[in-house]
Amino acid sequence: MSKVSKPPLILELITIASQYLAGKGIDSARLDAEILLGHVLNMERIDLYVRFDQPLEKAEVDAYRVAIARRARRMPVAYITGSKEFYSLEFKVDSHVLIPRPETELLVEVVLNWLAERPETKCKVVELGTGSGAIAVSLAHTLTRDAGKAPRIYATDISGPALEVAKENVNRWEMGDIVELFEGDLYSALPSGLESEIDVIVSNPPYIPTNELKGLAPEIVRYEPVGALDGGPDGLALYPRIFAEGRKFLRQGGLVAVEIGHGQGQAVMSIARDLGYTELELHRDYGDRERVVTGTWK
C-alpha cells in the first residue's frame, strides 16, 4: 500500500521558501516569505504565527509557489500582492506606478504641518506626478478626517495607466469628491481657473540621475516604471519647471514642497531661490537624509 504524503504545514512552507529566497540573494527572505503566504491565505502575518501547524491545501501551496517564484525573479513584493501601505492606508499598486516609499511620508507630513498652521478651513492643493495617488489620497484623508479642513486636490500624471490605478485608490478611500485626476504633463493637465488659487503644490518627481539607474536594485530597475525614476543627467530635470510654472498657480504665500534625492538639497533650493521663492527649507527624513525641499512664493 502506497504511503500518502502529508500536506505541508505553514511553518514548513515558510522555512523552505525563506531558504530558497535567501539563496537568490534576497536579504528580506523570511519577511517576504511570510508576507506572501499571508497574501495567498488572505491572512495577517501575525495570524500565521498562531497557525504554524496548520496544513495547507494543494491549491494554496501552488499559489504560494507561484508567488515565491516571482519574488525569486526579484519582482517587488508589492507588485506580487498588488498593494502597499502608505501613511497607514492601503493602496493598490501595479507596474504602471512607483511603489510608495515610507520615506515619502515625510513629504505628506511637511504639507500637513504647513496647512495646520493656517487658519483657513478651505485649501487647494496640486499634486504633480501622482502615480498611485498615494500622496493625494493621504492628504485628502487626513485633512478631512483628522484636521477639519475642506481641501480640493488636483492631481496630475502624464501616464493614463497610472491614473487608472490612482482612480481605484481614490474610490477605495471614498475621496472622489475631494481628489480630481487629470492626465497630462505637469501643470498643462490642470483645468482653467486655478491661476493664483493654489495653496500648496506637492510633487515627488523622478530624481535619479540617468547614469545611476543601472546601479539600482533589480526590484527597481527591472520592474518599476523608468519614467517615474529617471531625472535626467543630473536628476534635476523637472525641478526648474515645477518651481517656474508653479508661480502662475500659487496664491501669495503659497508653498511648493518637493521630494529630492540624497545630496540634491542645495541644488534644488538654488533653483527655487533663483526663481523668486523665499523661506526655503531643507527637511531631512528619519534616516537623516535630505528628503524634502520647501519654498514659499511671495
Coordinates of C-alpha atoms in Angstrom, one line a residue:
M1 CA 0.0 0.0 0.0
S2 CA 1.5 3.3 -1.0
K3 CA 2.2 5.9 1.6
V4 CA 0.1 9.1 1.4
S5 CA 2.2 12.2 1.8
K6 CA 1.1 14.6 4.4
P7 CA 0.1 18.2 3.3
P8 CA 2.8 20.7 4.2
L9 CA 2.3 22.9 7.3
I10 CA 2.6 26.7 7.3
L11 CA 5.8 26.8 9.2
E12 CA 7.4 24.2 6.9
L13 CA 6.5 26.2 3.8
I14 CA 7.8 29.5 5.3
T15 CA 11.1 27.8 6.2
I16 CA 11.6 26.3 2.8
A17 CA 10.6 29.5 1.0
S18 CA 12.8 31.6 3.2
Q19 CA 15.8 29.4 2.5
Y20 CA 15.1 29.5 -1.3
L21 CA 14.8 33.3 -1.4
A22 CA 17.9 33.8 0.7
G23 CA 19.7 31.6 -1.8
K24 CA 18.6 34.0 -4.5
G25 CA 20.3 36.9 -2.7
I26 CA 17.2 38.4 -1.1
D27 CA 18.0 40.0 2.2
S28 CA 14.4 40.1 3.5
A29 CA 13.8 36.5 2.6
R30 CA 11.9 35.5 5.8
L31 CA 9.8 38.6 5.9
D32 CA 8.9 38.3 2.2
A33 CA 8.1 34.6 2.6
E34 CA 5.7 35.4 5.5
I35 CA 4.0 38.4 3.7
L36 CA 3.5 36.4 0.5
L37 CA 2.0 33.4 2.4
G38 CA -0.3 35.8 4.3
H39 CA -1.3 37.2 0.9
V40 CA -2.1 33.8 -0.5
L41 CA -4.1 32.7 2.5
N42 CA -5.7 36.1 2.9
M43 CA -4.3 36.2 6.4
E44 CA -2.4 38.8 8.5
R45 CA 1.3 37.9 9.3
I46 CA 0.5 37.8 13.0
D47 CA -2.1 35.1 12.3
L48 CA 0.5 32.9 10.6
Y49 CA 2.4 32.6 13.9
V50 CA -0.5 31.0 15.8
R51 CA -1.3 28.7 12.9
F52 CA 2.2 27.4 12.2
D53 CA 1.0 23.8 12.4
Q54 CA -2.0 24.3 10.0
P55 CA -1.8 22.1 6.9
L56 CA -2.4 23.8 3.5
E57 CA -4.4 22.6 0.6
K58 CA -2.8 21.9 -2.8
A59 CA -4.3 25.0 -4.4
E60 CA -2.8 27.1 -1.7
V61 CA 0.6 25.5 -2.0
D62 CA 0.5 26.0 -5.8
A63 CA -0.4 29.7 -5.5
Y64 CA 2.4 30.2 -2.9
R65 CA 4.9 28.5 -5.2
V66 CA 4.0 31.0 -8.0
A67 CA 4.3 34.0 -5.7
I68 CA 7.7 32.8 -4.4
A69 CA 8.9 32.2 -7.9
R70 CA 8.0 35.7 -8.8
R71 CA 9.9 37.1 -5.8
A72 CA 12.9 34.9 -6.7
R73 CA 13.0 36.8 -10.1
R74 CA 13.2 39.9 -7.9
M75 CA 9.7 41.1 -8.6
P76 CA 8.8 43.5 -5.7
V77 CA 6.5 42.1 -3.1
A78 CA 4.1 45.0 -3.6
Y79 CA 3.6 44.1 -7.2
I80 CA 3.0 40.4 -6.3
T81 CA 0.4 41.3 -3.7
G82 CA -0.9 44.2 -5.6
S83 CA -0.9 46.5 -2.6
K84 CA 1.3 48.7 -0.5
E85 CA 0.7 50.5 2.8
F86 CA 1.4 54.2 2.9
Y87 CA 0.6 56.7 5.6
S88 CA -1.5 54.0 7.4
L89 CA -3.6 53.4 4.3
E90 CA -3.6 50.5 1.9
F91 CA -3.1 51.3 -1.8
K92 CA -3.4 49.3 -5.0
V93 CA -0.1 49.3 -7.0
D94 CA 1.0 47.7 -10.2
S95 CA 3.9 48.0 -12.6
H96 CA 2.4 51.3 -14.0
V97 CA 3.1 53.1 -10.8
L98 CA 6.1 53.7 -8.5
I99 CA 5.7 51.8 -5.2
P100 CA 5.1 54.3 -2.4
R101 CA 8.1 54.5 -0.1
P102 CA 7.9 55.1 3.7
E103 CA 10.4 58.0 3.4
T104 CA 7.9 59.8 1.2
E105 CA 5.6 60.1 4.1
L106 CA 7.7 63.0 5.3
L107 CA 6.5 64.9 2.2
V108 CA 2.9 64.4 3.3
E109 CA 3.8 65.4 6.9
V110 CA 5.5 68.6 5.8
V111 CA 2.5 69.7 3.8
L112 CA 0.0 68.7 6.6
N113 CA 2.1 70.6 9.2
W114 CA 2.2 73.7 7.0
L115 CA -1.6 73.6 6.4
A116 CA -2.2 73.1 10.1
E117 CA -0.6 76.4 10.8
R118 CA -3.1 78.2 8.6
P119 CA -6.4 79.2 10.0
E120 CA -8.3 78.8 6.7
T121 CA -10.5 75.7 6.5
K122 CA -10.6 75.5 2.8
C123 CA -7.5 74.8 0.9
K124 CA -6.5 73.9 -2.7
V125 CA -3.6 71.5 -3.4
V126 CA -2.0 70.4 -6.7
E127 CA 0.0 67.2 -6.8
L128 CA 2.2 66.7 -9.9
G129 CA 3.0 63.2 -11.0
T130 CA 0.5 61.5 -8.7
G131 CA 1.2 57.9 -9.8
S132 CA -0.8 55.6 -7.5
G133 CA -2.4 58.6 -5.9
A134 CA -0.9 57.7 -2.5
I135 CA 0.1 61.3 -1.7
A136 CA -3.1 62.9 -2.8
V137 CA -5.3 60.4 -1.1
S138 CA -3.3 60.5 2.1
L139 CA -3.5 64.3 2.2
A140 CA -7.3 64.2 1.5
H141 CA -8.0 61.5 4.0
T142 CA -6.0 63.2 6.8
L143 CA -7.2 66.7 6.1
T144 CA -10.9 65.7 6.1
R145 CA -10.9 63.1 8.8
D146 CA -8.4 64.5 11.3
A147 CA -7.6 68.1 10.6
G148 CA -11.1 69.5 10.0
K149 CA -10.1 71.0 6.6
A150 CA -12.1 71.2 3.4
P151 CA -9.5 70.5 0.7
R152 CA -9.7 70.4 -3.1
I153 CA -6.8 68.3 -4.5
Y154 CA -6.0 68.4 -8.2
A155 CA -3.6 65.5 -9.1
T156 CA -2.0 65.2 -12.5
D157 CA 0.0 62.5 -14.2
I158 CA 1.3 62.0 -17.8
S159 CA 0.5 58.3 -17.7
G160 CA -3.0 57.2 -18.4
P161 CA -2.5 53.7 -16.9
A162 CA -1.1 55.2 -13.7
L163 CA -4.2 57.4 -13.4
E164 CA -6.4 54.3 -13.7
V165 CA -4.6 53.0 -10.6
A166 CA -4.9 56.3 -8.9
K167 CA -8.7 56.4 -9.7
E168 CA -9.1 53.0 -8.0
N169 CA -7.3 54.3 -4.9
V170 CA -9.3 57.5 -4.8
N171 CA -12.6 55.5 -5.0
R172 CA -11.4 52.9 -2.5
W173 CA -11.0 55.6 0.2
E174 CA -14.1 57.5 -1.0
M175 CA -12.2 60.6 -1.8
G176 CA -13.8 61.2 -5.2
D177 CA -15.4 64.4 -4.1
I178 CA -12.1 65.8 -3.0
V179 CA -9.4 64.5 -5.3
E180 CA -9.7 65.1 -9.0
L181 CA -7.4 63.4 -11.5
F182 CA -6.1 64.9 -14.7
E183 CA -3.9 63.4 -17.5
G184 CA -1.1 65.5 -18.9
D185 CA 2.3 66.9 -18.5
L186 CA 2.7 68.6 -15.1
Y187 CA 0.6 71.8 -15.0
S188 CA -0.7 71.6 -18.6
A189 CA -3.2 69.0 -17.4
L190 CA -4.9 71.3 -14.9
P191 CA -8.3 72.9 -15.6
S192 CA -8.6 76.6 -16.3
G193 CA -9.4 79.0 -13.5
L194 CA -6.7 77.9 -10.9
E195 CA -4.3 80.7 -11.5
S196 CA -3.2 82.3 -8.2
E197 CA -5.6 80.0 -6.4
I198 CA -3.4 77.2 -5.1
D199 CA -2.2 77.0 -1.5
V200 CA 0.2 74.1 -2.0
I201 CA 2.0 72.4 -4.9
V202 CA 3.4 69.0 -3.9
S203 CA 5.4 66.6 -6.0
N204 CA 7.7 63.5 -5.8
P205 CA 9.2 63.8 -9.3
P206 CA 11.8 61.5 -10.8
Y207 CA 15.2 62.5 -9.4
I208 CA 17.6 59.7 -10.1
P209 CA 20.4 60.6 -12.5
T210 CA 20.2 58.6 -15.7
N211 CA 23.6 57.0 -15.3
E212 CA 22.7 55.8 -11.8
L213 CA 19.6 53.8 -12.9
K214 CA 21.5 50.7 -13.9
G215 CA 23.1 50.5 -10.4
L216 CA 19.7 50.3 -8.6
A217 CA 18.4 47.2 -7.0
P218 CA 16.9 44.6 -9.5
E219 CA 13.5 45.1 -8.0
I220 CA 13.6 48.8 -9.1
V221 CA 15.4 48.7 -12.4
R222 CA 13.6 45.7 -13.8
Y223 CA 10.1 46.4 -12.7
E224 CA 9.3 50.0 -11.7
P225 CA 8.4 52.5 -14.4
V226 CA 11.5 54.2 -15.6
G227 CA 9.6 57.4 -16.3
A228 CA 8.9 57.7 -12.6
L229 CA 12.6 57.3 -11.8
D230 CA 14.8 59.0 -14.4
G231 CA 15.5 62.6 -13.5
G232 CA 17.8 63.3 -16.4
P233 CA 21.6 63.7 -16.4
D234 CA 21.8 65.3 -13.0
G235 CA 18.5 64.1 -11.6
L236 CA 17.2 67.7 -11.5
A237 CA 15.4 67.8 -14.9
L238 CA 11.9 68.6 -13.6
Y239 CA 12.6 70.9 -10.7
P240 CA 13.0 74.1 -12.8
R241 CA 9.6 73.5 -14.4
I242 CA 7.9 72.7 -11.1
F243 CA 9.1 75.9 -9.5
A244 CA 8.9 78.2 -12.5
E245 CA 5.5 77.2 -13.8
G246 CA 4.1 76.9 -10.3
R247 CA 4.3 80.7 -9.8
K248 CA 1.3 81.1 -12.1
F249 CA -0.9 78.9 -9.9
L250 CA 0.2 79.7 -6.4
R251 CA -1.5 82.3 -4.3
Q252 CA 0.7 84.8 -2.5
G253 CA 2.4 83.0 0.3
G254 CA 1.7 79.6 -1.2
L255 CA 4.0 76.6 -0.7
V256 CA 5.9 74.3 -3.0
A257 CA 7.0 71.0 -1.4
V258 CA 9.1 68.5 -3.4
E259 CA 10.9 65.3 -2.6
I260 CA 14.5 65.2 -3.6
G261 CA 17.4 62.7 -3.8
H262 CA 20.2 62.5 -1.4
G263 CA 22.6 65.4 -1.9
Q264 CA 20.3 67.4 -4.1
G265 CA 19.1 69.8 -1.4
Q266 CA 21.3 72.8 -2.1
A267 CA 20.9 72.5 -5.9
V268 CA 17.1 72.4 -5.7
M269 CA 17.0 75.3 -3.2
S270 CA 19.2 77.3 -5.6
I271 CA 16.7 76.6 -8.4
A272 CA 13.8 77.8 -6.3
R273 CA 15.8 80.8 -5.0
D274 CA 16.7 82.0 -8.5
L275 CA 13.0 81.8 -9.4
G276 CA 12.0 84.1 -6.6
Y277 CA 11.0 81.7 -3.8
T278 CA 11.7 82.5 -0.2
E279 CA 11.7 80.8 3.2
L280 CA 13.5 77.9 1.7
E281 CA 13.9 74.9 3.9
L282 CA 15.6 71.5 3.6
H283 CA 13.9 68.7 5.5
R284 CA 15.7 65.5 6.5
D285 CA 14.0 62.1 6.9
Y286 CA 14.3 59.8 9.9
G287 CA 17.5 58.4 8.4
D288 CA 19.0 61.9 8.4
R289 CA 19.0 62.0 4.6
E290 CA 18.0 65.1 2.6
R291 CA 14.4 64.3 1.6
V292 CA 12.2 67.4 1.1
V293 CA 12.7 71.0 0.0
T294 CA 10.0 73.6 0.6
G295 CA 9.8 77.2 -0.7
T296 CA 7.2 80.0 -0.4
W297 CA 6.0 82.2 -3.3
K298 CA 5.6 85.8 -2.2

